[in-house]
Coordinates of C-alpha atoms in Angstrom, one line a residue:
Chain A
X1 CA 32.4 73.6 45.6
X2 CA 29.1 74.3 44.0
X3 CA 27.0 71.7 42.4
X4 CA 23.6 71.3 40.4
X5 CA 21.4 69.2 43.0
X6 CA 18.4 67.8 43.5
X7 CA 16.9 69.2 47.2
X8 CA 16.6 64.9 48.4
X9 CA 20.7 65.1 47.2
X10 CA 21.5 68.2 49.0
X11 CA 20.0 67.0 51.9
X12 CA 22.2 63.5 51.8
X13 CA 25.0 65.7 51.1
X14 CA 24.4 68.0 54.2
X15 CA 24.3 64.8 56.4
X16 CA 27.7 63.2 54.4
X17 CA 29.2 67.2 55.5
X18 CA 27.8 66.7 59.2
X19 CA 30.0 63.2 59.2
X20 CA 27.1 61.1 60.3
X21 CA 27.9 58.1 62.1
X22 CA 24.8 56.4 61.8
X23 CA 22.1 56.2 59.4
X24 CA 18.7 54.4 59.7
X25 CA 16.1 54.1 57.2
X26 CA 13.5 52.3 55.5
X27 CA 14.1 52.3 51.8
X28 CA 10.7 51.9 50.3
X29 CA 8.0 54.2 49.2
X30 CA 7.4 57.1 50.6
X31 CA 11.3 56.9 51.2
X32 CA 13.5 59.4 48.5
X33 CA 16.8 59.4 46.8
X34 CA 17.7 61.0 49.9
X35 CA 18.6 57.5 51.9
X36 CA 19.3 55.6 48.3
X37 CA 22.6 58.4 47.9
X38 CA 23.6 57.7 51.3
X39 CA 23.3 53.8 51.1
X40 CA 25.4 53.6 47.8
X41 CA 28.2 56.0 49.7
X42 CA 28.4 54.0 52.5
X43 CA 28.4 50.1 50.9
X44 CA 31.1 52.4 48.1
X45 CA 32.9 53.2 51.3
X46 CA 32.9 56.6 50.9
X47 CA 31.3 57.9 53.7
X48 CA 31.9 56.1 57.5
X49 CA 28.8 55.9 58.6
X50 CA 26.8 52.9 59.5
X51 CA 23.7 51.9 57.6
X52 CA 21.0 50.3 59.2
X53 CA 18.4 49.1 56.8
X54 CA 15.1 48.4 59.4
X55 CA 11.7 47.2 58.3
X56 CA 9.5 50.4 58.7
X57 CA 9.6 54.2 59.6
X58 CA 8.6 53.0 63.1
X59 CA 12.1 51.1 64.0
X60 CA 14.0 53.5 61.4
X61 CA 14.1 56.2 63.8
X62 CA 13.9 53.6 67.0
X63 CA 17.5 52.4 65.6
X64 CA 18.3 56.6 65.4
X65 CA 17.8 56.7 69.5
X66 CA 19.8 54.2 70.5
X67 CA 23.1 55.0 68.3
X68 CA 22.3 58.6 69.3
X69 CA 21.5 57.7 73.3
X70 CA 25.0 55.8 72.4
X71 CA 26.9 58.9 71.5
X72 CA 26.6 58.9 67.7
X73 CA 25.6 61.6 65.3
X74 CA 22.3 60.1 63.7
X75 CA 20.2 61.2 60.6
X76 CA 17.2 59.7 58.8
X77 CA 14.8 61.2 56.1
X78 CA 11.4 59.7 55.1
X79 CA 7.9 61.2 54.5
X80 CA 4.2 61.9 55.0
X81 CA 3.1 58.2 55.6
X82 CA 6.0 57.4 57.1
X83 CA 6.4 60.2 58.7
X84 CA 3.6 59.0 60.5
X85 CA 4.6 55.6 61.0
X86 CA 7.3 57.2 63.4
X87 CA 4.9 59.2 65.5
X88 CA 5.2 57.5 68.7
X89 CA 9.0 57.4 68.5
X90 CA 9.2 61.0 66.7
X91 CA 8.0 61.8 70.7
X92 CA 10.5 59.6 72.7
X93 CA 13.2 61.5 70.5
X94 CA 11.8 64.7 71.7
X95 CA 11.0 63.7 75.4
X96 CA 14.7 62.0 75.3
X97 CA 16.8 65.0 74.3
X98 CA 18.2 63.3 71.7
X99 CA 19.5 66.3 69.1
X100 CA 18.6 63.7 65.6
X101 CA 17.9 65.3 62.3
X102 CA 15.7 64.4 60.3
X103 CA 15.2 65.4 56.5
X104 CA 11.3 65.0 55.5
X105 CA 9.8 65.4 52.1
X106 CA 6.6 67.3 52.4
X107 CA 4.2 65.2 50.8
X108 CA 0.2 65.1 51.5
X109 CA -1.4 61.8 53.6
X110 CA -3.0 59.3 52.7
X111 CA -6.1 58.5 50.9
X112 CA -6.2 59.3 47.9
X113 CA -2.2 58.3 47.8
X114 CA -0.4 61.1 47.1
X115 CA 3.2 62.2 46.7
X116 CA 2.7 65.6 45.9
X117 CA 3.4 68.5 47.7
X118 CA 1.4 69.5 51.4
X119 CA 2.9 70.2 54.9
X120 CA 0.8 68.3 56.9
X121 CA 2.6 65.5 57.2
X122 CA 4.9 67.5 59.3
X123 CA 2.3 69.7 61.0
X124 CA 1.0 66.5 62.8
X125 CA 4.2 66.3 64.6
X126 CA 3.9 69.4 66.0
X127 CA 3.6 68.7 69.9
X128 CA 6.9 66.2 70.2
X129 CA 9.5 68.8 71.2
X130 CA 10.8 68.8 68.3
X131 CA 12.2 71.8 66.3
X132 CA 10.8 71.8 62.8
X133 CA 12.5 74.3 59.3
X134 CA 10.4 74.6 56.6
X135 CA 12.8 75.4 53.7
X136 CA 12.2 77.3 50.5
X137 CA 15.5 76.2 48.3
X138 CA 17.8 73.6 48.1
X139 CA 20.6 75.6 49.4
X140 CA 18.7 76.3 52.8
X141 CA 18.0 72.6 52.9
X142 CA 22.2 72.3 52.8
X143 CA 22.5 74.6 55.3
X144 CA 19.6 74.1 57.4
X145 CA 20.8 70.8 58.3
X146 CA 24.0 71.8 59.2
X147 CA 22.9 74.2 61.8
X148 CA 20.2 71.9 62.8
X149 CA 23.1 69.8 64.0
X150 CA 24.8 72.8 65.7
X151 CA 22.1 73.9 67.8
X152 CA 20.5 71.2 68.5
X153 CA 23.5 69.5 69.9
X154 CA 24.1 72.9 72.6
X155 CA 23.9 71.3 76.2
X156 CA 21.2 73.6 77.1
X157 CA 19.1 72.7 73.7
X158 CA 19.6 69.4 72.8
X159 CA 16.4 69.1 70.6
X160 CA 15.9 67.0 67.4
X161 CA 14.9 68.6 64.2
X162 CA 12.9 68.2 61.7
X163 CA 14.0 69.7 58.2
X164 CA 11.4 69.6 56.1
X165 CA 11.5 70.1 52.0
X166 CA 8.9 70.2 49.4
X167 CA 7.7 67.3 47.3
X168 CA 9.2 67.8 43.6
X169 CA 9.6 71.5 43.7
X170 CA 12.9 70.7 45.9
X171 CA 12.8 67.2 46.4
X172 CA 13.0 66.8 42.5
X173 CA 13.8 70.2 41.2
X174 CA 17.7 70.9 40.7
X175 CA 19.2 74.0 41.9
X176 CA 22.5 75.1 42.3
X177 CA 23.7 74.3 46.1
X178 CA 27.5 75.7 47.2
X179 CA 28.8 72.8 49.1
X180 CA 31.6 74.9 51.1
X181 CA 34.4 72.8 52.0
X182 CA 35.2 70.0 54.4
X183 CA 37.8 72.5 56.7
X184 CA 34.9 74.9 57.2
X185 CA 32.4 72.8 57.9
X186 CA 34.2 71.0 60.2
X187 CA 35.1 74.0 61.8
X188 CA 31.5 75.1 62.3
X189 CA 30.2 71.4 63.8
X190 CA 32.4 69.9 65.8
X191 CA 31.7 66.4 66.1
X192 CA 28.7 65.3 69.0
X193 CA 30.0 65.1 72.2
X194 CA 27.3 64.6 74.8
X195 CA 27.8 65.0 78.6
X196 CA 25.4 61.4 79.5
X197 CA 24.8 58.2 77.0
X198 CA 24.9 54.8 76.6
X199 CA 28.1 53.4 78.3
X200 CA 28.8 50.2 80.5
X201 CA 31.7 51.5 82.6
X202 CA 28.9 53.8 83.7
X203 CA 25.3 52.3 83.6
X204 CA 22.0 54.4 83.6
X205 CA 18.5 53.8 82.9
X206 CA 17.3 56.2 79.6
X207 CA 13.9 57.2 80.0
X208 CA 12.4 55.3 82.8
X209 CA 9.1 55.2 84.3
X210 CA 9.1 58.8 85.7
X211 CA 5.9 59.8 88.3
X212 CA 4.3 62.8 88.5
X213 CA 6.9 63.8 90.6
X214 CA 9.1 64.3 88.3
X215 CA 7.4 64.3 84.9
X216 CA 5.6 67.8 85.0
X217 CA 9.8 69.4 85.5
X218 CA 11.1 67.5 82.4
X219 CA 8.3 68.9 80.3
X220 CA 8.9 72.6 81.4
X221 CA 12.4 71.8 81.1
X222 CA 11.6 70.8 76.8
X223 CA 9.7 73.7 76.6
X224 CA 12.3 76.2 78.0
X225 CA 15.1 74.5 76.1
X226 CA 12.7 76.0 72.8
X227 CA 12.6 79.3 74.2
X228 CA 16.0 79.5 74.8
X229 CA 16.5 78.1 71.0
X230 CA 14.9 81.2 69.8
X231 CA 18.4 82.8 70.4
X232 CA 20.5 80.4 69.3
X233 CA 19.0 79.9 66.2
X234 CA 19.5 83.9 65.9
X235 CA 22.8 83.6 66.6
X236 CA 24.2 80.3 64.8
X237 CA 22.7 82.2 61.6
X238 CA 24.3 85.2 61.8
X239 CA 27.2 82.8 62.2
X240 CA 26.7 80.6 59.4
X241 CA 26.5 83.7 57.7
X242 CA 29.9 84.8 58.9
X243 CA 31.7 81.9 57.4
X244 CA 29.6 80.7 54.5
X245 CA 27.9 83.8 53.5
X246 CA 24.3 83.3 54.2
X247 CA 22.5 84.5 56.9
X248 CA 19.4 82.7 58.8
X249 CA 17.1 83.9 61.3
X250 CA 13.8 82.5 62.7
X251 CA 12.0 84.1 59.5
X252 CA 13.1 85.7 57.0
X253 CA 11.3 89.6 56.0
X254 CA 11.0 90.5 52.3
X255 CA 10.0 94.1 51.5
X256 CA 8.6 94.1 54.9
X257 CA 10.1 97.7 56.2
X258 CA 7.4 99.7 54.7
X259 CA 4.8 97.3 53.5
X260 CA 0.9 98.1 53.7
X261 CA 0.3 94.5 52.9
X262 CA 2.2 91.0 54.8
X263 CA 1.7 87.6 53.3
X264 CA 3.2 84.9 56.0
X265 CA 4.0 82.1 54.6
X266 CA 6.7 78.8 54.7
X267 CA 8.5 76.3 52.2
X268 CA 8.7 76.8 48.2
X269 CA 5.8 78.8 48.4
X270 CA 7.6 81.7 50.0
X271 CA 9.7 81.9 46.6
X272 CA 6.5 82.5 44.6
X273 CA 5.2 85.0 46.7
X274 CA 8.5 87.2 46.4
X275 CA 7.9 87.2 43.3
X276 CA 4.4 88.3 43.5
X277 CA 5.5 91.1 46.1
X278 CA 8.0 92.5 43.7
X279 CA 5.4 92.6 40.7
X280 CA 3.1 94.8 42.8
X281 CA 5.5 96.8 44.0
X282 CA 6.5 97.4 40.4
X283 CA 2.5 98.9 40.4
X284 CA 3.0 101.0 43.5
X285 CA 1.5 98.5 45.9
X286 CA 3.7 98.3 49.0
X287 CA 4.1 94.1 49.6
X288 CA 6.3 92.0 51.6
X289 CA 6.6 88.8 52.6
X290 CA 7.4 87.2 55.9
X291 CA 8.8 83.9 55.2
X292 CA 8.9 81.5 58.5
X293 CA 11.4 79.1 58.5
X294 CA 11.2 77.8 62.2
X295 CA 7.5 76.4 62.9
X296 CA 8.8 74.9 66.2
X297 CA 9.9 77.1 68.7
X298 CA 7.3 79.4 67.1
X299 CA 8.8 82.9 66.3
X300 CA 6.3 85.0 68.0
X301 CA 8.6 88.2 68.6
X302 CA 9.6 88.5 64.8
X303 CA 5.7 87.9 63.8
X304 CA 4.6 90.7 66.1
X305 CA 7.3 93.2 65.3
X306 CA 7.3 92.9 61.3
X307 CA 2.9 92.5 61.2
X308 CA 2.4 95.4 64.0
X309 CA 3.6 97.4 60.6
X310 CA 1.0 95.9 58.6
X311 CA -2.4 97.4 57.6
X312 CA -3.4 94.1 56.8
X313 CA -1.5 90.3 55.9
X314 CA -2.9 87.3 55.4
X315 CA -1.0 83.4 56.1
X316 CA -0.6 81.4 53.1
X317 CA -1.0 78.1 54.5
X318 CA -0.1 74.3 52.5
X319 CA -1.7 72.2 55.0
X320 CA -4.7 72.3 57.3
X321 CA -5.8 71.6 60.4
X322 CA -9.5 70.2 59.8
X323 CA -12.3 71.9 61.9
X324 CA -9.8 74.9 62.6
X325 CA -8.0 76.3 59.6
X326 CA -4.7 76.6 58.8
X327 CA -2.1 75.5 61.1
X328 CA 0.1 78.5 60.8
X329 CA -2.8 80.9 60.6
X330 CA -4.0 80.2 63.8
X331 CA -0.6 80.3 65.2
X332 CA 0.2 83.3 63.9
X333 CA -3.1 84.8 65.3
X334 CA -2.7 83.3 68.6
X335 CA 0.7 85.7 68.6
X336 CA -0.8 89.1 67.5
X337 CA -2.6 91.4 69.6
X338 CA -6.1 91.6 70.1
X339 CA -5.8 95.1 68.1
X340 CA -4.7 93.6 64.8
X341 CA -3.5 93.9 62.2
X342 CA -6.5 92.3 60.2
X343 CA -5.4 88.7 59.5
X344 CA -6.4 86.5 56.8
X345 CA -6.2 82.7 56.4
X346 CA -5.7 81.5 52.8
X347 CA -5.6 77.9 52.4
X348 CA -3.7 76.9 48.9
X349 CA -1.9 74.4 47.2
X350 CA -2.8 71.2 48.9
X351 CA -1.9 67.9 47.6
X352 CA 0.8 69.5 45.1
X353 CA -1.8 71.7 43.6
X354 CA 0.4 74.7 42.0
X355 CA 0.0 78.2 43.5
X356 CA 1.1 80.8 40.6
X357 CA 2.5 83.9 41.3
X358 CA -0.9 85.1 40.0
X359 CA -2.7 83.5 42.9
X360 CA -0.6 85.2 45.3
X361 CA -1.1 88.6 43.6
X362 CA -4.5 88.0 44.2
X363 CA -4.3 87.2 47.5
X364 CA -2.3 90.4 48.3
X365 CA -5.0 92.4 46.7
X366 CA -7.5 90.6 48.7
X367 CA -6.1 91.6 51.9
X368 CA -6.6 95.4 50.2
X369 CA -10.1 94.5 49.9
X370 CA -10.5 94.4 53.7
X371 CA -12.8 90.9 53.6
X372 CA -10.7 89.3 56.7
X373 CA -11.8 85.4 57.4
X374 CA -10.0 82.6 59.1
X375 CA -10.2 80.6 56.0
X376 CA -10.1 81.6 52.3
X377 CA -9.7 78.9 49.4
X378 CA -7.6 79.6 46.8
X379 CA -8.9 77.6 43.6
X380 CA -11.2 75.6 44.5
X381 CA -13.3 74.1 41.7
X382 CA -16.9 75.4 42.0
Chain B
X1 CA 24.7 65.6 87.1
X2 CA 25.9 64.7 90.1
X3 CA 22.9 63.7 92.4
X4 CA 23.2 65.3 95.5
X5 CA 22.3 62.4 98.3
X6 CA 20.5 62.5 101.5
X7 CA 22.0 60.7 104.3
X8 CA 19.4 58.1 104.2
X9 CA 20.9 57.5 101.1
X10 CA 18.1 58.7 98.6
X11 CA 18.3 60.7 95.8
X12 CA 17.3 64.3 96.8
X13 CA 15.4 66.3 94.3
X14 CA 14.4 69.5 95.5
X15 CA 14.6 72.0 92.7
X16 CA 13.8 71.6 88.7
X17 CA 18.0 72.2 88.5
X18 CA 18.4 69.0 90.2
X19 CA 17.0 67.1 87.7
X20 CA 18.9 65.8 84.3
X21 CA 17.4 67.7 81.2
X22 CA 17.6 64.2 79.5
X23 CA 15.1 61.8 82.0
X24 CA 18.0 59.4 82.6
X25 CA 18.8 58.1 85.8
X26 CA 20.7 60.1 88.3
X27 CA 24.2 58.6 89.0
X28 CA 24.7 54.9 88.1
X29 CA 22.6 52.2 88.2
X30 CA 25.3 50.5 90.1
X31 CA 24.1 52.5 92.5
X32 CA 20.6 53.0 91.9
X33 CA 18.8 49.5 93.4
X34 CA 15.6 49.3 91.7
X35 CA 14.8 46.0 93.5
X36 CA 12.4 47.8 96.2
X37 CA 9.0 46.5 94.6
X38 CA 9.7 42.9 95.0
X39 CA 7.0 40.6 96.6
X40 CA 8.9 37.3 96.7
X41 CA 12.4 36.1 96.2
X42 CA 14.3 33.5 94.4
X43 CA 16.4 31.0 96.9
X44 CA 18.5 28.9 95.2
X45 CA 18.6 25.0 96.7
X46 CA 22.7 24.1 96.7
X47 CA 22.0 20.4 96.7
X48 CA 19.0 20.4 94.1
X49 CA 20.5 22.6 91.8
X50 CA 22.5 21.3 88.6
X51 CA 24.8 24.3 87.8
X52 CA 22.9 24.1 84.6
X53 CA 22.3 28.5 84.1
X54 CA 18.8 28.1 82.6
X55 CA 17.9 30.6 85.6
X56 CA 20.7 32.7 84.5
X57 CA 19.3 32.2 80.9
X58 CA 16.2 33.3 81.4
X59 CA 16.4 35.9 83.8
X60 CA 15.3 39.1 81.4
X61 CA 16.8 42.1 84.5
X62 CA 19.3 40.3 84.4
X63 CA 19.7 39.5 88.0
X64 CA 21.5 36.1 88.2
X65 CA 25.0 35.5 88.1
X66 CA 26.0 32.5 86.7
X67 CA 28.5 30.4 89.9
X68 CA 28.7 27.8 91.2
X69 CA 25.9 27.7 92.0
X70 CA 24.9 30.5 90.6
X71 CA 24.0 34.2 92.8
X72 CA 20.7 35.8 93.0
X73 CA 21.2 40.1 93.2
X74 CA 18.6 41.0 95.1
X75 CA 20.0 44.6 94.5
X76 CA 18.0 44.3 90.8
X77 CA 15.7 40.9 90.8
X78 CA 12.0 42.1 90.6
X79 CA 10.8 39.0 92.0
X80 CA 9.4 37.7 88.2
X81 CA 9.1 34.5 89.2
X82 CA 10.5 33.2 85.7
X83 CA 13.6 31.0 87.2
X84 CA 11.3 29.7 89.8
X85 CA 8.9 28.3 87.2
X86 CA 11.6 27.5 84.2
X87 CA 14.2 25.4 86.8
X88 CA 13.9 22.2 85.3
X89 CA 15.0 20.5 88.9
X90 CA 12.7 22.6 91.1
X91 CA 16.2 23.7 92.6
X92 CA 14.8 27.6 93.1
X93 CA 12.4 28.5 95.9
X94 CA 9.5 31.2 96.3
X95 CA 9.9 32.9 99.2
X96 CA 7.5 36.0 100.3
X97 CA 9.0 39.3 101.1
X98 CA 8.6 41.0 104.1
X99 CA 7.8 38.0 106.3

C-alpha cells in the first residue's frame, strides 16, 4: 500500500509495522508528529502498544530500557535539544545491549533556538555504541527502521539505533512511501525474543557495578558487535531488497564507477548532490556521489574502495565538530590512506540553511581546482 | 550463559567468552549473594519486637521478610543500618561483622 507521507509519519508508521509494544516519549517541543500519530493510534486502539507519556527526554528513553530490558519491542523519536536531554541514558542503552530504535529529527542546538535542519544533534552521540542511519527520503526512513529492528535485535548485535531524518525537508516534506503489507513485514521481523531480561522466576542484576575486571571485555565486546554489524547490515539489505524491492548497503555509490570527482556526503543533502552529479556529467565531467547511510559502525571498506578511484572528492558535511572540522570529514580521512586521494572538507547548510544544487556543482568543480583544505565554507556571508 | 563455577563456589571468568555480551549478572541472583561487604548486622530482639514490619517497610534491598517476627537475609542485607535506626521499639540490634 503506498501513501503520500510526511517523513515524522512514515517513521510512526515504520514503528506501527515493527508492532511496537512500548512507546515512551515526551510530547513537547522539540518532540514531532512523529509520537502525536502514535499517541492518537494507541488511546484510538489501533495499535497495541503501550504509551508512556514521561516528563522529559531524560526518563523518555529511561522508561525505553526497562520495557526493553523486560522483553518488549521499544521505540521513541525526539530531537536536537532533546536529543540531548537523553545523553546519559542514550549511553546505558548502548553499554546495556538493548537493540531500541530511535527516530530523531535532525535539527541544529541550541542558542539561537532553532528547528531547522543540522546533524549535530546526532553527531554528539557518537561514542554510545549506538548504530546511527542518516536517511535521504522518506521511504528509507520506512525501511530503515525496519531493518534497524532486524539487525539490531541479532544475538550477536544487539545494538540500539539511531535513525535519523532531516528537519522539514523529510520531517515536513511529503513523499510517496510504499507501506508493503503486514504478511511481509511480519515475515521479515519476527517479533523480539531475547535470550536474558527482566523476569522474576529468574532474577538478575542489569548493569551492575562492574570493576576493571570486567569492564575493559564488555567494551571490546560493543565494539566487535559493530564490526560484525558491518555484515549484517550488508546482508539484511540485500534482503530487504529481496522481498520489498529496495536494496541497502552501508552507503550507497552514485556514478561512482568511473568518476574523476567523489562528493561524500549523508541525509537530504545526498539527493541534491545526485542531482548536481548528473548535471555535470551532462557537460562531460565525470561525478559521483557516495552517499553514507551508516555513520556508526563507520563504513571504512566501502569509503576506501569507491575514493581509491577518485582523483579528488571532497565530504559535504551538515554539522561540525568545533576546533576540528567536519565530523564526517575527518572520519572519512582518518579511513583513507596516507597516499590520497586529495580530500576536501566543505562545511554547508547549518541551521537549515539551503544547499542548491548549484552549490554542490560548485563544490564538484572545486575539487577540479585542486585547492584541498580540511574546511571550506559554503555561503558564508562576507 | 551458563556460568561455569569453581568448586569454591565462585563465578569463574577466565576468557572474554565467558562473560554475557549484556553486563547482567551471571546465573541468578538467587544465587548470586551480594551480602559480602557488610560491616554490621541487623539482630532482631523476639521479646522487644512488635511484629509491626516497619523494618520490612523500610528495608530498600529488600532484605527482610516480614514473620513472625520477621527474618533478616543475611544472603542480600548490606548492613544499611535503616531498620536499626527507624524501629520505633529499639527491637533491632547493631552488631559488627567479623567479631
Amino acid at each position: 500500500m503506498k501513501k503520500v507521507l510526511t517523513g515524522n509519519f512514515a517513521a510512526a508508521y515504520a514503528a506501527v509495522a515493527a508492532r511496537v509494544q512500548v512507546i515512551s516519549a515526551y510530547p513537547i517541543t522539540p518532540q514531532t508528529t512523529i509520537v502525536e500519530i502514535l499517541s492518537e493510534l494507541v488511546a484510538r486502539g489501533e495499535l497495541a502498544a503501550d504509551f508512556i507519556k514521561v516528563e522529559s527526554e531524560h526518563s523518555a528513553l529511561a522508561a525505553c530500557i526497562g520495557a526493553q530490558a523486560a522483553g518488549a519491542r521499544t521505540f521513541t523519536a525526539t530531537s536536537a535539544q532533546g536529543l540531548a536531554l537523553m545523553h546519559e541514558l542514550i549511553h546505558w542503552t548502548g553499554r546495556a545491549r538493548l537493540p531500541i530504535v530511535l527516530a530523531n529529527v535532525n535539527r541544529a542546538m541550541a542558542p539561537g533556538w532553532s528547528i531547522w535542519a543540522d546533524a549535530t544533534d546526532a553527531i554528539s552521540e557518537r561514542d554510545t555504541g549506538w548504530m546511527q542511519i542518516y536517511c535521504e527520503d522518506n521511504q528509507e526512513v520506512f525501511d530503515s527502521i525496519l531493518m534497524a529492528y532486524r539487525i539490531g535485535e541479532r544475538a550477536e548485535i544487539l545494538l540500539p539505533t539511531l535513525v535519523n531524518l532531516d528537519a522539514f525537508f523529510l520531517s515536513h516534506t511529503s513523499q510517496v512511501v510504499d507501506l508493503y503489507d503486514a504478511e511481509r513485514i511480519d515475515a521479515f521481523l519476527p517479533p523480539y525474543r531475547p535470550a536474558v531480561k527482566l523476569d522474576v522466576a529468574d532474577p538478575r542484576s542489569f548493569g551492575a557495578l562492574t570493576s576493571p575486571d570486567y569492564y575493559y571485555e564488555f567494551s571490546y565486546k560493543i565494539q566487535k558487535a559493530h564490526e560484525a554489524a558491518r555484515q549484517v547490515i550488508a546482508e539484511t539489505g540485500k534482503e530487504f531488497g529481496s522481498v520489498f524491492g529496495r536494496s541497502y548497503g552501508l552507503t550507497e555509490a552514485y556514478r561512482c564507477e568511473d568518476a574523476e570527482y567523489v562528493l561524500v556526503t549523508y541525509g537530504t543533502i545526498a539527493g541534491t548532490a545526485k542531482v548536481a552529479a548528473d548535471r555535470l556529467r551532462e557537460k562531460g565531467f565525470r561525478a559521483g556521489v557516495l552517499k553514507i547511510r551508516y555513520f556508526r559502525p563507520f563504513p571504512a571498506e566501502d569509503v576506501v574502495r569507491i575514493l581509491g578511484r577518485a582523483a579528488a572528492a571532497g565530504v559535504v558535511d551538515r554539522a561540525i565538530s568545533y576546533g576540528q572540522a567536519g565530523p564526517f570529514y575527518t572520519e572519512t580521512r582518518s579511513v583513507l590512506p596516507g597516499a590520497g586521494p586529495a580530500l576536501t572538507g566543505f562545511i554547508a547548510g547549518l541551521g537549515g540553511r539551503d544547499v542548491s544544487v548549484a552549490d554542490l556543482e560548485s563544490m564538484f568543480l572545486q575539487l577540479r581546482d585542486g585547492k584541498h583544505s580540511p574546511i571550506v565554507w559554503i555561503g558564508v556571508k562576507p | 550463559m551458563k556460568p561455569k563455577i569453581r568448586k569454591d563456589g565462585t563465578v569463574a571468568v577466565e576468557k572474554t567468552g565467558d562473560l554475557p555480551d549484556m553486563p547482567v549478572s551471571m546465573g541468578s541472583m538467587k544465587s548470586n549473594k551480594t551480602a559480602s561487604w557488610r560491616s554490621i548486622r541487623p539482630v532482631i530482639i523476639e521479646e522487644r519486637c512488635k511484629r509491626c514490619m516497619i523494618c520490612w517497610k523500610v528495608c530498600p534491598e529488600p532484605a527482610i521478610r516480614p514473620g513472625d517476627p520477621p527474618v533478616v537475609d543475611l544472603d542480600y542485607c548490606k548492613g544499611c543500618g535503616i531498620c536499626i535506626a527507624e524501629c520505633p521499639f529499639d527491637a533491632i540490634d547493631s552488631e559488627k561483622e567479623g567479631k
